[in-house]
CSV table of C-alpha atoms in Angstrom, one decimal:
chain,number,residue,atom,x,y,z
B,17,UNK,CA,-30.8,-23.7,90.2
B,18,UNK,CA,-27.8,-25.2,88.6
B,19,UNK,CA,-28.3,-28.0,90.7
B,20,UNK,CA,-31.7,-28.6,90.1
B,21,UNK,CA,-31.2,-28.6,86.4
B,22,UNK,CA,-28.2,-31.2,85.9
B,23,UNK,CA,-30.8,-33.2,88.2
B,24,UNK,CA,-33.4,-32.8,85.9
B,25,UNK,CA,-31.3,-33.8,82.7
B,26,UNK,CA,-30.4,-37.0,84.5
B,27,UNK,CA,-34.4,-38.3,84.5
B,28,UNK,CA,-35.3,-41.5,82.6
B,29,UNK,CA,-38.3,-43.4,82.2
B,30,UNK,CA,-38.0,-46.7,84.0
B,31,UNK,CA,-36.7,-50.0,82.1
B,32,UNK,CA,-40.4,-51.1,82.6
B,33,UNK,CA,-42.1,-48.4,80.7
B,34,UNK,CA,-39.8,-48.2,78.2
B,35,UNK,CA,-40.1,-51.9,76.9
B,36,UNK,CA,-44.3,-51.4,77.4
B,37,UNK,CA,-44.6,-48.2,75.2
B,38,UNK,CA,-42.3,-49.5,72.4
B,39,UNK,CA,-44.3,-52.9,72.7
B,40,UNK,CA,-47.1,-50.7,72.0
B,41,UNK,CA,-45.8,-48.6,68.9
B,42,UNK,CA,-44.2,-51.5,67.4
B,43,UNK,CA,-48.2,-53.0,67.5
B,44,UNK,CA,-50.4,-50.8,66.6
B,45,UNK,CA,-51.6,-51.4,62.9
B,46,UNK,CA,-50.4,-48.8,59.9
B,47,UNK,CA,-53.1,-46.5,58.8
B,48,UNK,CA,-53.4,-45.5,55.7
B,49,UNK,CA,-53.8,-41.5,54.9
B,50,UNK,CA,-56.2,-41.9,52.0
B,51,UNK,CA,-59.1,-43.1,51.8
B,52,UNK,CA,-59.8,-46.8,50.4
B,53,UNK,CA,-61.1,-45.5,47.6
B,54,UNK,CA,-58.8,-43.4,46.3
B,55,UNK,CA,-56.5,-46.2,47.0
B,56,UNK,CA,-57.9,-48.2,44.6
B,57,UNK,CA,-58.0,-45.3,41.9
B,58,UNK,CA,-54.2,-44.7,42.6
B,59,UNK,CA,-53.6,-48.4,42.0
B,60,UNK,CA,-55.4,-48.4,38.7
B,61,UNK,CA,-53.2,-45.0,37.5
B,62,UNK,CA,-50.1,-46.9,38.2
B,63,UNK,CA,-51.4,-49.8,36.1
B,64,UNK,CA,-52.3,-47.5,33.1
B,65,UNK,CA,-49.0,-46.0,33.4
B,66,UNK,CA,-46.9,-49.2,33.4
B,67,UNK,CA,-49.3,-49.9,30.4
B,68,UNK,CA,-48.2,-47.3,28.4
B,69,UNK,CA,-45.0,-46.8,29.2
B,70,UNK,CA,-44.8,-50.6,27.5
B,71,UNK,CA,-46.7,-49.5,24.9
B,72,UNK,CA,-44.1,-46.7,23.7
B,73,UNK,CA,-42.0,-48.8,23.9
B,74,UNK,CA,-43.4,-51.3,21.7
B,75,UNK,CA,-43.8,-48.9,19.0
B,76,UNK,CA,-40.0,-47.7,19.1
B,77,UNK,CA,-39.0,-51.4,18.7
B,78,UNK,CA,-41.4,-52.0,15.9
B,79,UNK,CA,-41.5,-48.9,13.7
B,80,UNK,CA,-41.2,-45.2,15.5
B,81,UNK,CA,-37.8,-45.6,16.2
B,82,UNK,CA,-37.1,-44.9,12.1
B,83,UNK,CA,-39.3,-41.3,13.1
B,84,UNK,CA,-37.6,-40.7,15.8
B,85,UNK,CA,-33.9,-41.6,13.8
B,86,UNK,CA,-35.1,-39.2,10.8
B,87,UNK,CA,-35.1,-36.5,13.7
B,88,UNK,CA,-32.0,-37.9,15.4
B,89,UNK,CA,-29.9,-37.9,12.4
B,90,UNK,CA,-30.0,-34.5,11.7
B,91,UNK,CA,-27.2,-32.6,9.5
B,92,UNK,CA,-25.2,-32.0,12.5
B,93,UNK,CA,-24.6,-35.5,12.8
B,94,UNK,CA,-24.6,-36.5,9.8
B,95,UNK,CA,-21.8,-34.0,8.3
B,96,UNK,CA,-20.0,-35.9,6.3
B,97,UNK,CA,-22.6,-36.3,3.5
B,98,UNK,CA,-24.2,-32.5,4.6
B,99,UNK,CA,-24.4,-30.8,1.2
B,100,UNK,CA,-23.3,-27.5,2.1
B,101,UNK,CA,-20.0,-29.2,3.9
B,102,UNK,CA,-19.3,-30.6,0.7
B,103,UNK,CA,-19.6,-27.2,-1.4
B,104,UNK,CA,-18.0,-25.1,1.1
B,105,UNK,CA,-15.4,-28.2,0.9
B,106,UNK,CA,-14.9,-27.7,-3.2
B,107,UNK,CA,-14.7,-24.4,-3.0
B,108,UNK,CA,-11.8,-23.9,-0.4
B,109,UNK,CA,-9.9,-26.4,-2.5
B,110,UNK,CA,-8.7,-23.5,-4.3
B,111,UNK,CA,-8.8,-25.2,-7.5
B,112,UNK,CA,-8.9,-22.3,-9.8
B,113,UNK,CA,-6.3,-19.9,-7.9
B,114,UNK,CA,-4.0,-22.7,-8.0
B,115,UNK,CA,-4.6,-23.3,-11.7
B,116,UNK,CA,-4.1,-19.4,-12.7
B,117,UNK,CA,-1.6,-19.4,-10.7
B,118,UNK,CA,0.5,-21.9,-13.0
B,119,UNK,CA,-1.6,-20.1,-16.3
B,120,UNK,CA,0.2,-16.5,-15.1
B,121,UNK,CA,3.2,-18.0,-16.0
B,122,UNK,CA,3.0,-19.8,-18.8
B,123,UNK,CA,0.8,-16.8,-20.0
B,124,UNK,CA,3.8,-14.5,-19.5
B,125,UNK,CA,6.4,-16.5,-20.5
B,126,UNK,CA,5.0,-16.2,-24.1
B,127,UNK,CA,4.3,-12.5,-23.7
B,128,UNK,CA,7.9,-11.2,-22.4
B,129,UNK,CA,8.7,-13.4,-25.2
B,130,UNK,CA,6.8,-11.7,-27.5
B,131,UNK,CA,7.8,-8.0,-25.8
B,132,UNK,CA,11.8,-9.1,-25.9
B,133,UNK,CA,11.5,-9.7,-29.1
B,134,UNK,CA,10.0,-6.1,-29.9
B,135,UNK,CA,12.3,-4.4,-27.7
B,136,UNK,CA,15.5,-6.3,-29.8
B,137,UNK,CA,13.5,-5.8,-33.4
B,138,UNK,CA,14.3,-9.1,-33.8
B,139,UNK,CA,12.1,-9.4,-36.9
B,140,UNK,CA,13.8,-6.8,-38.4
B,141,UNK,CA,17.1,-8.3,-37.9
B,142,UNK,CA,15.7,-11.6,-39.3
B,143,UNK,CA,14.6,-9.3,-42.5
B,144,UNK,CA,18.1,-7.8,-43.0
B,145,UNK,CA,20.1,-11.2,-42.4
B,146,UNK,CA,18.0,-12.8,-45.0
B,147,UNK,CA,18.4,-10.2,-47.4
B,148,UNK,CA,22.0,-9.9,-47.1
B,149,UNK,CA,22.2,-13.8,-47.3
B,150,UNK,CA,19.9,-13.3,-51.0
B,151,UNK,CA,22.8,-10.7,-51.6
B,152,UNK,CA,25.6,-12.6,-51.1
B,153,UNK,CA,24.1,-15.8,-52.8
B,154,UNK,CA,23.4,-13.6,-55.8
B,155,UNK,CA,26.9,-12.5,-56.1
B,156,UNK,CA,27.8,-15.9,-56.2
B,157,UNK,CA,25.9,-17.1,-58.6
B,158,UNK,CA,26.5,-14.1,-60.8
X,16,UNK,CA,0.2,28.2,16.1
X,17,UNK,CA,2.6,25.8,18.6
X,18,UNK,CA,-0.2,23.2,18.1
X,19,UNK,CA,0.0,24.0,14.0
X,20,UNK,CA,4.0,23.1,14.8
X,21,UNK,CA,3.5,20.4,16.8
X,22,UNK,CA,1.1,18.7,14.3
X,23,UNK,CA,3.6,18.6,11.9
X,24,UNK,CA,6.7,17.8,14.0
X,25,UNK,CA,3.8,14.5,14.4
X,26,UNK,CA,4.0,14.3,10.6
X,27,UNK,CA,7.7,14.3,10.0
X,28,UNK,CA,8.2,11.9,12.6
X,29,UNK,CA,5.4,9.4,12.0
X,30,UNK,CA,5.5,9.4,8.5
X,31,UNK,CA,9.4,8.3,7.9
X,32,UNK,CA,8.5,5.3,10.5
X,33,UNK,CA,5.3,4.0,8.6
X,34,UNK,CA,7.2,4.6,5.4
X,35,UNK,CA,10.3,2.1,7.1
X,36,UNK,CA,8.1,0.1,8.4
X,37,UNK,CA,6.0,-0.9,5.2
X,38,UNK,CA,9.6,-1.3,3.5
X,39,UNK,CA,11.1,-3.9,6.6
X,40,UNK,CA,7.8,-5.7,5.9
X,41,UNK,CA,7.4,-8.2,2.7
X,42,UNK,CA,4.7,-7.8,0.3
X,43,UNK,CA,1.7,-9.1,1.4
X,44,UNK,CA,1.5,-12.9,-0.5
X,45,UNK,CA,-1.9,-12.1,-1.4
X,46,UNK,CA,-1.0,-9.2,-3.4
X,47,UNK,CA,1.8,-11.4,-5.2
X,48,UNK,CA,-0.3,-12.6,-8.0
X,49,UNK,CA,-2.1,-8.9,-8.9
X,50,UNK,CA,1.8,-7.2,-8.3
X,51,UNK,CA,3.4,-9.5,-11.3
X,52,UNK,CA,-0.1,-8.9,-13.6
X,53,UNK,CA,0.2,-5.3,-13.0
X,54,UNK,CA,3.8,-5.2,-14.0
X,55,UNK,CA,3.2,-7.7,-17.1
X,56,UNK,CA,1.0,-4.7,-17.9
X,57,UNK,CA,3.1,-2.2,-17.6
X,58,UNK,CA,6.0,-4.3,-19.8
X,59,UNK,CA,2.8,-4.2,-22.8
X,60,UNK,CA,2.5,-0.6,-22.1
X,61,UNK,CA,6.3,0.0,-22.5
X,62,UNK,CA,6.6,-2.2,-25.9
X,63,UNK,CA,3.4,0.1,-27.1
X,64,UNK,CA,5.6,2.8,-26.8
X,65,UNK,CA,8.5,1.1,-29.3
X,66,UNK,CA,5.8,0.8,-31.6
X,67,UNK,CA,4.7,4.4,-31.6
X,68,UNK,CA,7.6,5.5,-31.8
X,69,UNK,CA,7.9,3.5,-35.0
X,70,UNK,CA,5.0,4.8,-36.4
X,71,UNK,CA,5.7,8.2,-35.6
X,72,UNK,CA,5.9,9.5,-39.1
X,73,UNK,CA,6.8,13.5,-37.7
X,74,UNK,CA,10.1,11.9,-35.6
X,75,UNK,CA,13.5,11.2,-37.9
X,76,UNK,CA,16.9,11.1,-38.0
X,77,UNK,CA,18.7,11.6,-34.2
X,78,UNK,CA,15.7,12.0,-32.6
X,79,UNK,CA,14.3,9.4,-34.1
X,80,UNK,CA,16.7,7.3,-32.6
X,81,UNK,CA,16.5,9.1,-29.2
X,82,UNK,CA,13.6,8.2,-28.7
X,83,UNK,CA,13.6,4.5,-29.6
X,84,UNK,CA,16.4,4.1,-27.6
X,85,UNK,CA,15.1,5.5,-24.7
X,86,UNK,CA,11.5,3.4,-25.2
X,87,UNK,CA,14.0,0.2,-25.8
X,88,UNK,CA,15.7,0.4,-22.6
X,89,UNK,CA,13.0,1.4,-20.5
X,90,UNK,CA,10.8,-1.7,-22.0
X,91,UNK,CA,13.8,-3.8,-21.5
X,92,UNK,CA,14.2,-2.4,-17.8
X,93,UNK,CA,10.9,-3.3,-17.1
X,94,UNK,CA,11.0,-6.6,-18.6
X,95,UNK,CA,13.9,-7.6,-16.0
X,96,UNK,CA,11.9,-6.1,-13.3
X,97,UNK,CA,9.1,-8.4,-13.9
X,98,UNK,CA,11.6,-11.2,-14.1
X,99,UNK,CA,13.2,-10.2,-10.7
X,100,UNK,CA,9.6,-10.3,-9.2
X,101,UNK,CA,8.4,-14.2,-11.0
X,102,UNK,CA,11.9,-14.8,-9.1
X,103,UNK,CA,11.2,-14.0,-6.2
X,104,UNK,CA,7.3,-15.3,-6.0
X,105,UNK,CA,8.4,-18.4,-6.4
X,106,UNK,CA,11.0,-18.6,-4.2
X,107,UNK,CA,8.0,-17.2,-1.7
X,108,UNK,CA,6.1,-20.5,-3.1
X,109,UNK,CA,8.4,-22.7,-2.6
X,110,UNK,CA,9.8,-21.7,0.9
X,111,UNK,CA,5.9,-21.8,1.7
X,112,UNK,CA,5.4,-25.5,1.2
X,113,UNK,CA,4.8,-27.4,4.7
X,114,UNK,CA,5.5,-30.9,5.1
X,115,UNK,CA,7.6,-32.2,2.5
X,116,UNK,CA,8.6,-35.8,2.7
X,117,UNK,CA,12.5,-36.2,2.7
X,118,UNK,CA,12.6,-37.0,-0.7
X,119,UNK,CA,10.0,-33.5,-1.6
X,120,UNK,CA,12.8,-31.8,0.6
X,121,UNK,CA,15.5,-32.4,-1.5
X,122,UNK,CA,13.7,-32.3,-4.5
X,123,UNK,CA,13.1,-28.8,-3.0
X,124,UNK,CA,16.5,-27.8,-2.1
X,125,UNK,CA,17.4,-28.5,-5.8
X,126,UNK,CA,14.8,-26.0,-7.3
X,127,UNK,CA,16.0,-23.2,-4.6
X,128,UNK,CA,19.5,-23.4,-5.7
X,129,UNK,CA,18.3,-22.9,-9.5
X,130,UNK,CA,17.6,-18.6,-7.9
X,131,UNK,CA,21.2,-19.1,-7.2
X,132,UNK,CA,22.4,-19.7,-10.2
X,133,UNK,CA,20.2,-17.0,-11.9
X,134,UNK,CA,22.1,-14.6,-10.1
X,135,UNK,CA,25.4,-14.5,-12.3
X,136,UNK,CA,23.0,-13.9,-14.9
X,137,UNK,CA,21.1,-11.1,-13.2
X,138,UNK,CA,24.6,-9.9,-12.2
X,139,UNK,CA,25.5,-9.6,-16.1
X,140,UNK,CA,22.0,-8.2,-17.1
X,141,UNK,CA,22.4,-5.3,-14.3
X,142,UNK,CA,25.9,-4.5,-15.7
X,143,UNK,CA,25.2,-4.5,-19.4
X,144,UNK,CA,21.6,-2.5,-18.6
X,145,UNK,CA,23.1,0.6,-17.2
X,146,UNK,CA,26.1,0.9,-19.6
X,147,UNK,CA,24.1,0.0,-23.0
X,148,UNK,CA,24.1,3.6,-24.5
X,149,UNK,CA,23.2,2.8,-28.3
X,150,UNK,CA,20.2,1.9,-30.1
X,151,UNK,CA,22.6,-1.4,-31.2
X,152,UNK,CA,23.9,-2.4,-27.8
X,153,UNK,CA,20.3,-2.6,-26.1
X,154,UNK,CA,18.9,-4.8,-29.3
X,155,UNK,CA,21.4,-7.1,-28.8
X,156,UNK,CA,20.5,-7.2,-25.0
X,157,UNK,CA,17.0,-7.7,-25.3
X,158,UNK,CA,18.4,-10.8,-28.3
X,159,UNK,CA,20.2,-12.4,-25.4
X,160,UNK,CA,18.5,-11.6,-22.5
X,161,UNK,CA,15.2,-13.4,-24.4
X,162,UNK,CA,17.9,-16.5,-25.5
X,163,UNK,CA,18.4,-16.9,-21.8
X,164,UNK,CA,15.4,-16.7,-20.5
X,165,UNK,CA,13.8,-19.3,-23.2
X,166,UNK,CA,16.8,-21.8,-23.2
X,167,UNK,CA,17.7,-21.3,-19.1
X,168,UNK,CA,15.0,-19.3,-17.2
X,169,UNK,CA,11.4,-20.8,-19.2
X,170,UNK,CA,12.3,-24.3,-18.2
X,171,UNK,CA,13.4,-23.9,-14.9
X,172,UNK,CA,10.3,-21.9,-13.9
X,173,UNK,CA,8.1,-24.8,-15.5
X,174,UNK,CA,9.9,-27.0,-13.2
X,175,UNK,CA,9.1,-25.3,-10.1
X,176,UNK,CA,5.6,-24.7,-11.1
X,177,UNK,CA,5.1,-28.6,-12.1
X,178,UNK,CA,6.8,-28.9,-8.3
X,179,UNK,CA,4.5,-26.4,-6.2
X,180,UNK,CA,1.1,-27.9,-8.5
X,181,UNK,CA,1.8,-31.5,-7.3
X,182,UNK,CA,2.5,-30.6,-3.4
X,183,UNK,CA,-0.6,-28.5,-3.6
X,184,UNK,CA,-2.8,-31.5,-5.3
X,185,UNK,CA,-1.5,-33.9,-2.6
X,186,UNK,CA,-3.0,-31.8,0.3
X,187,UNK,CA,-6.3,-31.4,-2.5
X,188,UNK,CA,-5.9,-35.3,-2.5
X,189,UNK,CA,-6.2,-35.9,1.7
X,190,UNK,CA,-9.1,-32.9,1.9
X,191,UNK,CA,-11.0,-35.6,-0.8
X,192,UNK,CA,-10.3,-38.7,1.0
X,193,UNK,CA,-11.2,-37.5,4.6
X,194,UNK,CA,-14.4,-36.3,2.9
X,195,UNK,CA,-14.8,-40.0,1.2
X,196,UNK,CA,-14.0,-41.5,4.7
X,197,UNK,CA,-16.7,-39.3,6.4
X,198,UNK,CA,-19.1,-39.9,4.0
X,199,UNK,CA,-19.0,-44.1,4.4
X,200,UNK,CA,-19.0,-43.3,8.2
X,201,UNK,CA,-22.3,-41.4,7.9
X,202,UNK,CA,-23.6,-43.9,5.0
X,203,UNK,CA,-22.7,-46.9,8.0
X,204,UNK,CA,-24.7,-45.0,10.3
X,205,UNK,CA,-28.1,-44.5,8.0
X,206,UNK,CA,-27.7,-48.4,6.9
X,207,UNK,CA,-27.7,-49.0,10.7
X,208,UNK,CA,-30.4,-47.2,11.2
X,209,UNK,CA,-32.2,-49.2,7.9
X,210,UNK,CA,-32.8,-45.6,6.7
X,211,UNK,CA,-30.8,-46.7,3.6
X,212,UNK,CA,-29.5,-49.8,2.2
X,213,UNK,CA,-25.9,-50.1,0.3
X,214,UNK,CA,-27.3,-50.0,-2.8
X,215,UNK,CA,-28.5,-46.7,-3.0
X,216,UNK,CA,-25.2,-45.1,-3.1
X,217,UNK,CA,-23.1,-48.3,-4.1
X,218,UNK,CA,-22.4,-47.2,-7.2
X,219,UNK,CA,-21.8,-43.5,-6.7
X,220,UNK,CA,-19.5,-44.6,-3.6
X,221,UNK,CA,-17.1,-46.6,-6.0
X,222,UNK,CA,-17.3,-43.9,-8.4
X,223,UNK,CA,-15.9,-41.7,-6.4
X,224,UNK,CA,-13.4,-43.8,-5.3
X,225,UNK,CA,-12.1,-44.7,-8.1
X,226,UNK,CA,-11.9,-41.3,-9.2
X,227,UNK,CA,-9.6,-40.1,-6.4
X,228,UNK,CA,-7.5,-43.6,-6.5
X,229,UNK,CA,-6.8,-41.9,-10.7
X,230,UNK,CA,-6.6,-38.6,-9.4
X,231,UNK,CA,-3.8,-40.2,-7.2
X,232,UNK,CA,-2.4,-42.4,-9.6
X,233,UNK,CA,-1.8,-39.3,-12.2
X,234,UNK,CA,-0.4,-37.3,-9.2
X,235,UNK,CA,2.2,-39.9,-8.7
X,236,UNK,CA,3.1,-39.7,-12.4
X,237,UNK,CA,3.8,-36.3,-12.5
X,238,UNK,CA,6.2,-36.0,-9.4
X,239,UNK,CA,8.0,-38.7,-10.8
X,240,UNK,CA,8.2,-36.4,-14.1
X,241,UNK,CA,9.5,-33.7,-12.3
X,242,UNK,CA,11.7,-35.7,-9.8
X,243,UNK,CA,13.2,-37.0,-12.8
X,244,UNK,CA,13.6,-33.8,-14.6
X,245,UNK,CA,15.5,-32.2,-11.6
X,246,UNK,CA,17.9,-35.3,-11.4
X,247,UNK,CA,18.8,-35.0,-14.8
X,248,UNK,CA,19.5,-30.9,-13.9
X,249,UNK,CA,21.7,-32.5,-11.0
X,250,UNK,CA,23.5,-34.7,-12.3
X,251,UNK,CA,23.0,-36.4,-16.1
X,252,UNK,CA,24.5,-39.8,-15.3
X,253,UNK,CA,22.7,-40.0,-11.8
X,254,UNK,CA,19.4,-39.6,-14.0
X,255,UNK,CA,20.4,-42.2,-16.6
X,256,UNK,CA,21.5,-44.7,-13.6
X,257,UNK,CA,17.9,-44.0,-11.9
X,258,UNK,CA,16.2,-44.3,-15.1
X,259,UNK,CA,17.7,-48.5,-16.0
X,260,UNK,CA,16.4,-49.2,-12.4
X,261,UNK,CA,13.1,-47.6,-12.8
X,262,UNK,CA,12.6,-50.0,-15.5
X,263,UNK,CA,12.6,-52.7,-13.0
X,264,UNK,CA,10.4,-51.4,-10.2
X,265,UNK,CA,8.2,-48.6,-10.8
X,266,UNK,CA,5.6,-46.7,-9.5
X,267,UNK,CA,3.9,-46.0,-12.6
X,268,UNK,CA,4.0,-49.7,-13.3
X,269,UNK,CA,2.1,-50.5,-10.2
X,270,UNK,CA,-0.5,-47.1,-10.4
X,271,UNK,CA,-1.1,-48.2,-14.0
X,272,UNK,CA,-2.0,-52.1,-12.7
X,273,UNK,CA,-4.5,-50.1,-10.5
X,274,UNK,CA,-5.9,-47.2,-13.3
X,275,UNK,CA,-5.7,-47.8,-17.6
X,276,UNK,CA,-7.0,-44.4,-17.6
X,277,UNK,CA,-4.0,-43.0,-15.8
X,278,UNK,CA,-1.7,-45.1,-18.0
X,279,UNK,CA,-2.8,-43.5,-21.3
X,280,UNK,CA,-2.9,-40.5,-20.1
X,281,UNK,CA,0.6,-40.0,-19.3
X,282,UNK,CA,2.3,-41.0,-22.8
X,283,UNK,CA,2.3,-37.8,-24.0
X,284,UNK,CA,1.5,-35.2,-21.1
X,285,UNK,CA,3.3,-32.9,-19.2
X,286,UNK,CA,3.6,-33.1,-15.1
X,287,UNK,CA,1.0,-30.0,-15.2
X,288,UNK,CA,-1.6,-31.3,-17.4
X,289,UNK,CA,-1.0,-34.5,-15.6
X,290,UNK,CA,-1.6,-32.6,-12.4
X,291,UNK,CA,-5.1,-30.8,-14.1
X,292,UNK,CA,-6.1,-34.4,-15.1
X,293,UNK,CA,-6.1,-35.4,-11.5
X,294,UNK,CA,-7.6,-31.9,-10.6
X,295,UNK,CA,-10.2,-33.0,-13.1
X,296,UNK,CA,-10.9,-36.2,-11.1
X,297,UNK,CA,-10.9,-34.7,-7.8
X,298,UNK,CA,-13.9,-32.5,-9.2
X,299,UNK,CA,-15.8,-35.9,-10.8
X,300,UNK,CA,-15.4,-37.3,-7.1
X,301,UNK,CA,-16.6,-34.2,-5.4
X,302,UNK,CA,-20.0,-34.5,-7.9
X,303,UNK,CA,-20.1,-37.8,-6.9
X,304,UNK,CA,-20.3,-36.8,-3.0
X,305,UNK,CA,-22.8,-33.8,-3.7
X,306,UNK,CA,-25.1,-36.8,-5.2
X,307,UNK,CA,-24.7,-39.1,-2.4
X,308,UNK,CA,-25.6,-36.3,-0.1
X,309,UNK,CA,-29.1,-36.0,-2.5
X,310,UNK,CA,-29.8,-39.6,-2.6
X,311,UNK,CA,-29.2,-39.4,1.5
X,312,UNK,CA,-31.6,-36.3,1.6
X,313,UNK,CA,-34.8,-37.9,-0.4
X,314,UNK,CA,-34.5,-40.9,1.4
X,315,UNK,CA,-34.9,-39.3,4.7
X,316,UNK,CA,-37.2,-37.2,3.7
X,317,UNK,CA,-35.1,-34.2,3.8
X,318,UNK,CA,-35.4,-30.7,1.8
């Protein structure tokens, strides 16, 4: 059986045949698998496409192309001049915290100024100096 | 009951370790600001209490005096708290700063050593504090201690104020020109595009330029203010030898070729109204941008 089969793989078609039958293939004319008609309607489609497709294309060059931009450029490209950026921008330039910030202490410079000069009773020192200055001035001139 | 114990053994033994653990950590900076107004308060409160005790018709003679000394000394106390705090926020503030230039770092350098020198007086205040007993001795301390802090401590402080405002505008300064930049970048694209021509925003654009070019300009003037200020703390004839060259080349001389406004308005002003003037311009340049970004909006159509 073993035999028999490697025989079997060995068999060719003679050198005759095989020039005859690809002769014949090579030959033979291609059919189509429509019908003529439909041919001719498949034709005119690709025709209207091409047509359009060069018509869009026309009207981007010559005018839809600003449409289509005005959806292109949307806020998310366009951030730099996006209004809310530009808030949100002022705002985080923390413009008053860094003003009261510098106010705080010129605020309470001038009230521990005020307070020290409670807590030493400085006014009424002032009072006393003058008067004893009037005092002694009077004895002088007296 | 063991899980009544055990519970509390928790207590004893968690609490001491949060209580450690919010001492070994800093104030938070945020709290900074509302920690020195609450103590200003509390300084108002305490010089109240002088005043009442004044007032108070019922009190005389030795506990009269009692009293006021008592209400003295505590208001004092509190007084040099509050100073010990300002201290120390603005050490805080100025160790926070990020990217100095050399000459911002020295400038710097020469502001932190000013906490340095506070300290003999601090030393002295501490001392005198705890061993002023009469009504006399704590007048006399609050006389000096307010001498010291309006001929020493006042002017310092407005140095390192003036200092921290200008480093903070400068970073205010690049946020507004990376925004300016963007904006021309985005205003390039839409005249590209022939959605807009330059001279719809023309004139805003140079606005706002020339807002943050005075902005600058003013910013300029006041470091050199305060640069001048701390060289004349560090050495008087450096200053004076810094000042004859200065004459020669100056910034200010070329910023006021570039901005009259700026020029005029540094005659009389202080580095921190010079630094609220530039604020003020930032601001004009930033209304500037928000009507660009309107002008942009209508002209695409935009809501």
């Amino acid at each position: 059986m073993e035999q028999l089969l490697t025989k079997l793989k060995t068999i060719e078609p003679g050198q005759d045949y095989k020039e005859r039958s690809r002769a014949l293939i090579l030959s033979s004319p291609q059919g189509s698998l429509y019908p003529q008609i439909f041919k001719q309607l498949t034709n005119t489609f690709q025709f209207g496409a091409a047509f359009s497709l060069a018509a869009v294309f026309i009207f981007l060059i010559l005018g839809g192309l600003s449409v289509l931009n005005k959806k292109v450029l949307s806020p998310s490209l366009l951030a730099g001049v996006n209004q809310e950026n530009i808030t949100l921008e002022l705002e985080k330039i923390d413009f008053q915290i860094q003003l009261s910030q510098a106010e705080y202490y010129e605020n309470s410079a001038e009230k521990i100024e005020v307070a020290l000069r409670e807590t030493s009773d400085e006014l009424r020192a002032k009072e006393e100096r003058k008067e004893k200055v009037d005092q002694l001035l009077d004895e002088i001139t007296l | 009951m063991i899980g009544h114990m055990g519970n509390k053994k928790i207590i004893f033994v968690l609490l001491p370790a949060i209580i450690a653990l919010g001492l070994a950590f800093p104030f938070p900076r945020i709290n900074a600001q509302e920690n020195l107004k609450s103590t200003l308060k509390e300084v108002e409160e305490k010089v109240g209490e002088i005043s009442d005790i004044e007032n108070n018709e019922s009190l005389a003679g030795e506990e009269r005096i009692q009293k006021e000394t008592e209400a003295r000394k505590e208001a004092l106390a509190k007084i040099f708290d509050l100073t010990l705090l300002e201290d120390q926020d603005l050490k805080n503030k100025l160790n926070d700063l990020k990217n100095l230039t050399e000459n911002q770092e020295k400038m710097r350098s020469a502001l932190l050593v000013i906490f340095t020198e506070n300290e003999n007086a601090y030393a002295e205040m501490r001392k005198r504090l705890a061993e002023a007993k009469t009504l006399e001795e704590i007048k006399q301390l609050a006389a000096d201690f307010k001498i010291w802090r309006s001929a020493v401590y006042n002017p310092k402080v407005d140095k390192i104020i003036s200092f921290i405002l200008i480093f903070r505008q400068k970073n205010v300064l690049q946020i507004a020109k990376s925004r300016l930049s963007k904006i021309q970048a985005d205003l390039i694209k839409l005249e590209s595009a022939k959605l807009l021509s330059p001279e719809d925003t023309k004139e805003l654009l140079e606005s706002a330029s020339e807002n943050i070019q005075i902005a600058e300009d003013l910013r300029l003037k006041a470091e050199e203010l305060v640069e001048k200020a701390i060289n004349q703390d560090l050495s008087p004839e450096i200053a004076l030898k810094n000042e004859a060259a200065a004459t020669t080349t100056s910034k200010s001389e070329i910023a006021s070729k570039k901005s009259d406004q700026a020029e005029q308005a540094t005659e009389e002003l202080t580095p921190k109204k010079l630094i609220e003037e530039s604020l003020g311009n930032v601001k004009s340049a930033y209304k500037h941008f928000i009507s660009i970004s309107d002008t942009v909006k209508k002209k695409l159509g935009i809501k």
